[in-house]
Amino acid sequence: YDYLFCSFSLKHLALAMTEDRILGSFAIFLHAADNITVTIKPGSSVPQLKYCKICTRKICKSELRITAGVKEDFTFQCTTPEKYLVMEIQKNIDCMSGPCPFGDVHLQPSALPRLNRTYIWDVKANKKVGLELKFSTPWLRQIGPTDTCPDLITYSISSCIDTTRVSIGTFCRNGSVSRVKVQGGVVMALQLPWNSDLTTSGFNIANRSSIKRLCIIESTFKGETSATLMSANYPLGFPEDELMTWQFVVPSNLRSSVIFRNYSLSNCERKEERVEYYLPALYSSPEVLKLSDKQPANIPGNFNLSLQGCDHDDQNPGILSLLFQIVVQHPQNEENVTYLIDLRRERDISITIQPKSPHSGHPLPFEPECLICKDPRTCERNVTLTSGTMYGIFFLCYDLEHLSITAEKTIACWDLRYCQKKIYDLTVPRAISQLPVRLDKFTWKLLAPEEINVEIISPSLKLQQHIQEQRCNKSYSYSIVSTAKGKELNLGIFCPGGSIEKIQMRDNITISLKTFGRGFLNDSLNQDLKMSFVPFIKEECIFTVTPDPKAQVYLQTPNWFEGLPPYVSVSWNITVPSKQVARLAFLKERMDITCETGRAYVNIKEQKPKAEETVRREDELLPEPLHMYHHFWVNISNCNPVNKKQLSLQFWVTFVSQKTVIIAVVVGVAGALSIIGIIICCTRKKKKESQNPGVGTYNANINTHMPGRQGLFKKRRQDNDSHVYAVIDDAMVYGDLLKESNGSVNPEVDVYRPFDGPVGDTPPTPPPISFKRTTKISNSEELPFCPERDSEPYTFAHHKPEETRIQVCLIPLCFLVPVTTEGVLKK
């Protein structure tokens, strides 16, 4: 028991000694003449439960304060005091009762513990005395009050107005701020991280005569650079009725531009807030501007900028604040070139010239600013030009590739009587294309009520749809979007040099021209896109395609990636060149959707009188490749699919000459006849060799009577014409049904009715939402049962004037054969 107790006590004592282990000892001695106070205390971000005690000879406590004339020995009751404790070293300098100790400012005392520490110099001086803080190179850079410096070394400068502390600014090292002049007293704070090896303060204090304002900040520039500066007390509000000045020292061969990034105004009771520029190289007297005015640019040499406050409204004072950027760079070659942009004859157009989006990656130390100037003094990063005015602009930019142009034009029609016959050019104005800045996007917004539609025409160049198998590689392309009742129908991307001559659309249309590379400057001279307003159309969109005979045209439904919206119908009017045959094929076998309500259809119909119409539903296979000898329509209509999977289809059209098709048909028929002849010869030869065929052996003759059995009648049906029917009467086929329905057959509500409207003017009428019968029998449908009562085939003659399909059964095969009045199908 004694052994166990002793062992436990020793372990507990060792653990206690580890927790309370003392990290060396420190001694701080402060001379009385130095007027310095050192305070060691927990950091503001350290939780109360986690702290490190400071132990002196008498006691351990969480905070230690050492005043002037006192020597203190102490230790830390933890191994990493820099995580928990901070140190403030404050030196009070009295310049009111005696001379000020001007000159370099030193970091005193030395040999302090390695803690995060803040040196504070509180200089008290008469209000009529100006104090100057002069910084050694590399000078300072101003930051926001909540920002941090990369090396965590931060300078904070503040002053006092009566009893109110005013922040002049927060700064990091490496900048352009070389001096700060303050009226009256000043408080300078230098924050150093615990591992910093900085041994000098980096500034000195000098006496100045009265500056008659709150402060003066001097920025010195030696080359191309930029600096961000802020008003005092930013963003909390500039002091009431105070004056602040920035002095800019700039070499005479450089140019400066002032850009206000952010500002706010207070509510003035007397006077007016303003900025004043003293530009000795341009004007002899100060130039007074409002904060909302355009600020000077392209300023040569040195100049001053002052901010003047006003007397605030006591009830609602508001806040005056200013954040601006000064950009210093070399004069640009484009400075002497003025470009005239004449928009006096344009209507409802706006042009914006602006910098491109910044590139990703590591930012450069300085990237010269690109400015657009309407006159030598009014230069901005973004300029918007509107119709009805003539502009003269020039650029202050070392590389115009950093700028881009976007433009927007609105064309509206609210009454078709006034705009139906007008044709509008959708071309980029020459005033834009002649500028040295690349056009990025030009957007046309075509607005009209629901009963007025839009027709886009490209008569000579025509349009090519950009799809995977047929990519656009031109210097520009068009994006066409139709907007109806808040829903968008994206027709796709199009470029010149295709087969689409015309597009008709409903509702409001947005056409966006996007450029690629520098080739657009030459290509813009040949633009031929036009538009007009037309009466209402039933389809959401109709494409008119007039391809070249050698063309291979790929087309796809709008909203390709999202799919065709529910119940939307789109048509293509495709022209077949003279003496050519079109081959239409779909790029997949099915529509790949399942309808929740309604039906999805593909309709194909040639534009000739009484043309046959090919129809496929969503649950059927799409047609095999079709040959079209006349112009034809393709209509695709969507249903309301299940699981929100919408309809997307691609098809393509190629052309061959009619001679080629005729030759192919002749060759095919000749080959078929040759095969039939060979089969007949082989059959006859085999019949001669076998006079009594065995049971179960296949006989190639059409006669399929049981072997060895003689007929009951010598004259059989195949020897007379009793089985040939001139007309098939519906009453013979459907007699039982007619009897049950009292002689009349009521069609189903959703029976499909083929298109019988005018040929060529309008697309085929989309089928109703649901039907059960198709014009053509699809591959998936089974043929009716063929009777095998007799071995002979049935032969029909049809006397209707139009072409019809009847069923012919040749045991054991069944197939469809077209029959006309000009011929009767023989045995």
mmCIF file of N, CA, C and O in Angstrom, residues 95-96 100 102 123-134 159 179-186 204-216:
data_model
loop_
_atom_site.group_PDB
_atom_site.id
_atom_site.type_symbol
_atom_site.label_atom_id
_atom_site.label_comp_id
_atom_site.label_asym_id
_atom_site.label_seq_id
_atom_site.Cartn_x
_atom_site.Cartn_y
_atom_site.Cartn_z
ATOM 1 N N CYS A 95 5.069 67.620 -26.262
ATOM 2 C CA CYS A 95 5.624 68.731 -27.036
ATOM 3 C C CYS A 95 4.913 70.041 -26.704
ATOM 4 O O CYS A 95 5.050 71.034 -27.444
ATOM 5 N N MET A 96 4.150 70.057 -25.633
ATOM 6 C CA MET A 96 3.424 71.263 -25.270
ATOM 7 C C MET A 96 4.158 72.069 -24.196
ATOM 8 O O MET A 96 4.181 73.301 -24.240
ATOM 9 N N CYS A 100 10.248 69.151 -28.384
ATOM 10 C CA CYS A 100 9.955 67.766 -28.756
ATOM 11 C C CYS A 100 11.258 67.057 -29.153
ATOM 12 O O CYS A 100 12.142 67.668 -29.780
ATOM 13 N N PHE A 102 12.599 65.478 -31.571
ATOM 14 C CA PHE A 102 12.443 65.106 -32.974
ATOM 15 C C PHE A 102 13.632 64.292 -33.445
ATOM 16 O O PHE A 102 14.722 64.339 -32.882
ATOM 17 N N VAL A 123 2.148 61.517 -29.213
ATOM 18 C CA VAL A 123 2.793 62.833 -29.241
ATOM 19 C C VAL A 123 1.718 63.888 -29.038
ATOM 20 O O VAL A 123 0.792 64.005 -29.863
ATOM 21 N N LYS A 124 1.832 64.655 -27.954
ATOM 22 C CA LYS A 124 0.882 65.710 -27.661
ATOM 23 C C LYS A 124 1.519 67.048 -28.023
ATOM 24 O O LYS A 124 2.618 67.350 -27.592
ATOM 25 N N ALA A 125 0.781 67.802 -28.865
ATOM 26 C CA ALA A 125 1.320 69.082 -29.333
ATOM 27 C C ALA A 125 0.180 70.077 -29.438
ATOM 28 O O ALA A 125 -1.003 69.724 -29.416
ATOM 29 N N ASN A 126 0.549 71.338 -29.540
ATOM 30 C CA ASN A 126 -0.428 72.402 -29.685
ATOM 31 C C ASN A 126 -1.178 72.271 -31.019
ATOM 32 O O ASN A 126 -0.630 71.778 -31.994
ATOM 33 N N LYS A 127 -2.434 72.752 -31.024
ATOM 34 C CA LYS A 127 -3.227 72.635 -32.236
ATOM 35 C C LYS A 127 -2.631 73.407 -33.398
ATOM 36 O O LYS A 127 -2.934 73.105 -34.554
ATOM 37 N N LYS A 128 -1.836 74.411 -33.120
ATOM 38 C CA LYS A 128 -1.259 75.207 -34.198
ATOM 39 C C LYS A 128 0.057 74.635 -34.710
ATOM 40 O O LYS A 128 0.650 75.185 -35.628
ATOM 41 N N VAL A 129 0.494 73.527 -34.118
ATOM 42 C CA VAL A 129 1.770 72.923 -34.502
ATOM 43 C C VAL A 129 1.506 71.769 -35.450
ATOM 44 O O VAL A 129 0.644 70.920 -35.203
ATOM 45 N N GLY A 130 2.265 71.730 -36.518
ATOM 46 C CA GLY A 130 2.159 70.608 -37.436
ATOM 47 C C GLY A 130 3.284 69.613 -37.211
ATOM 48 O O GLY A 130 4.450 70.005 -37.046
ATOM 49 N N LEU A 131 2.944 68.336 -37.172
ATOM 50 C CA LEU A 131 3.932 67.284 -37.000
ATOM 51 C C LEU A 131 4.023 66.466 -38.294
ATOM 52 O O LEU A 131 3.016 66.178 -38.934
ATOM 53 N N GLU A 132 5.259 66.089 -38.604
ATOM 54 C CA GLU A 132 5.481 65.330 -39.843
ATOM 55 C C GLU A 132 6.103 63.978 -39.512
ATOM 56 O O GLU A 132 7.129 63.914 -38.824
ATOM 57 N N LEU A 133 5.462 62.925 -40.023
ATOM 58 C CA LEU A 133 6.028 61.585 -39.919
ATOM 59 C C LEU A 133 6.634 61.240 -41.271
ATOM 60 O O LEU A 133 5.909 61.097 -42.266
ATOM 61 N N LYS A 134 7.927 61.095 -41.309
ATOM 62 C CA LYS A 134 8.627 60.806 -42.565
ATOM 63 C C LYS A 134 9.114 59.353 -42.530
ATOM 64 O O LYS A 134 9.827 58.953 -41.608
ATOM 65 N N SER A 159 -5.189 60.874 -35.080
ATOM 66 C CA SER A 159 -5.044 62.210 -34.507
ATOM 67 C C SER A 159 -6.246 62.482 -33.627
ATOM 68 O O SER A 159 -7.177 61.660 -33.545
ATOM 69 N N ARG A 179 5.252 60.462 -46.692
ATOM 70 C CA ARG A 179 5.138 61.336 -45.522
ATOM 71 C C ARG A 179 3.678 61.524 -45.148
ATOM 72 O O ARG A 179 2.805 61.492 -46.008
ATOM 73 N N VAL A 180 3.460 61.727 -43.832
ATOM 74 C CA VAL A 180 2.136 62.075 -43.315
ATOM 75 C C VAL A 180 2.318 63.272 -42.389
ATOM 76 O O VAL A 180 3.097 63.225 -41.438
ATOM 77 N N LYS A 181 1.574 64.351 -42.691
ATOM 78 C CA LYS A 181 1.645 65.574 -41.881
ATOM 79 C C LYS A 181 0.320 65.738 -41.151
ATOM 80 O O LYS A 181 -0.742 65.648 -41.754
ATOM 81 N N VAL A 182 0.418 65.956 -39.835
ATOM 82 C CA VAL A 182 -0.770 66.004 -38.989
ATOM 83 C C VAL A 182 -0.759 67.301 -38.195
ATOM 84 O O VAL A 182 0.288 67.730 -37.683
ATOM 85 N N GLN A 183 -1.929 67.934 -38.106
ATOM 86 C CA GLN A 183 -2.065 69.157 -37.314
ATOM 87 C C GLN A 183 -2.312 68.790 -35.858
ATOM 88 O O GLN A 183 -3.188 67.984 -35.553
ATOM 89 N N GLY A 184 -1.503 69.361 -34.946
ATOM 90 C CA GLY A 184 -1.648 69.088 -33.530
ATOM 91 C C GLY A 184 -0.988 67.759 -33.165
ATOM 92 O O GLY A 184 0.014 67.337 -33.755
ATOM 93 N N GLY A 185 -1.540 67.049 -32.184
ATOM 94 C CA GLY A 185 -0.943 65.799 -31.728
ATOM 95 C C GLY A 185 -1.196 64.655 -32.703
ATOM 96 O O GLY A 185 -2.049 64.709 -33.590
ATOM 97 N N VAL A 186 -0.422 63.578 -32.492
ATOM 98 C CA VAL A 186 -0.527 62.396 -33.333
ATOM 99 C C VAL A 186 -0.241 61.174 -32.478
ATOM 100 O O VAL A 186 0.570 61.234 -31.530
ATOM 101 N N ASN A 204 10.705 58.855 -38.779
ATOM 102 C CA ASN A 204 11.152 59.869 -37.827
ATOM 103 C C ASN A 204 10.104 60.967 -37.723
ATOM 104 O O ASN A 204 9.227 61.082 -38.579
ATOM 105 N N ILE A 205 10.219 61.772 -36.665
ATOM 106 C CA ILE A 205 9.250 62.833 -36.402
ATOM 107 C C ILE A 205 9.968 64.169 -36.565
ATOM 108 O O ILE A 205 11.067 64.374 -36.041
ATOM 109 N N ALA A 206 9.329 65.079 -37.322
ATOM 110 C CA ALA A 206 9.901 66.411 -37.542
ATOM 111 C C ALA A 206 8.851 67.467 -37.225
ATOM 112 O O ALA A 206 7.647 67.196 -37.238
ATOM 113 N N ASN A 207 9.324 68.650 -36.933
ATOM 114 C CA ASN A 207 8.426 69.757 -36.624
ATOM 115 C C ASN A 207 8.089 70.501 -37.909
ATOM 116 O O ASN A 207 8.950 70.711 -38.763
ATOM 117 N N ARG A 208 6.862 70.907 -38.025
ATOM 118 C CA ARG A 208 6.430 71.654 -39.196
ATOM 119 C C ARG A 208 5.582 72.835 -38.728
ATOM 120 O O ARG A 208 5.026 72.843 -37.631
ATOM 121 N N SER A 209 5.489 73.794 -39.595
ATOM 122 C CA SER A 209 4.577 74.897 -39.304
ATOM 123 C C SER A 209 3.147 74.406 -39.491
ATOM 124 O O SER A 209 2.899 73.309 -39.998
ATOM 125 N N SER A 210 2.187 75.217 -39.099
ATOM 126 C CA SER A 210 0.780 74.821 -39.167
ATOM 127 C C SER A 210 0.365 74.499 -40.603
ATOM 128 O O SER A 210 0.694 75.227 -41.539
ATOM 129 N N ILE A 211 -0.321 73.386 -40.769
ATOM 130 C CA ILE A 211 -0.775 72.990 -42.107
ATOM 131 C C ILE A 211 -2.241 73.389 -42.330
ATOM 132 O O ILE A 211 -2.759 73.237 -43.431
ATOM 133 N N LYS A 212 -2.920 73.885 -41.302
ATOM 134 C CA LYS A 212 -4.272 74.446 -41.391
ATOM 135 C C LYS A 212 -5.292 73.453 -41.993
ATOM 136 O O LYS A 212 -6.173 73.845 -42.727
ATOM 137 N N ARG A 213 -5.150 72.225 -41.668
ATOM 138 C CA ARG A 213 -6.090 71.180 -42.101
ATOM 139 C C ARG A 213 -5.863 69.936 -41.249
ATOM 140 O O ARG A 213 -4.897 69.891 -40.473
ATOM 141 N N LEU A 214 -6.689 68.967 -41.383
ATOM 142 C CA LEU A 214 -6.578 67.769 -40.558
ATOM 143 C C LEU A 214 -5.261 67.046 -40.812
ATOM 144 O O LEU A 214 -4.532 66.716 -39.864
ATOM 145 N N CYS A 215 -4.937 66.811 -42.078
ATOM 146 C CA CYS A 215 -3.700 66.100 -42.390
ATOM 147 C C CYS A 215 -3.375 66.254 -43.868
ATOM 148 O O CYS A 215 -4.231 66.644 -44.682
ATOM 149 N N ILE A 216 -2.134 65.913 -44.197
ATOM 150 C CA ILE A 216 -1.661 65.853 -45.579
ATOM 151 C C ILE A 216 -0.935 64.521 -45.748
ATOM 152 O O ILE A 216 -0.037 64.198 -44.953
#
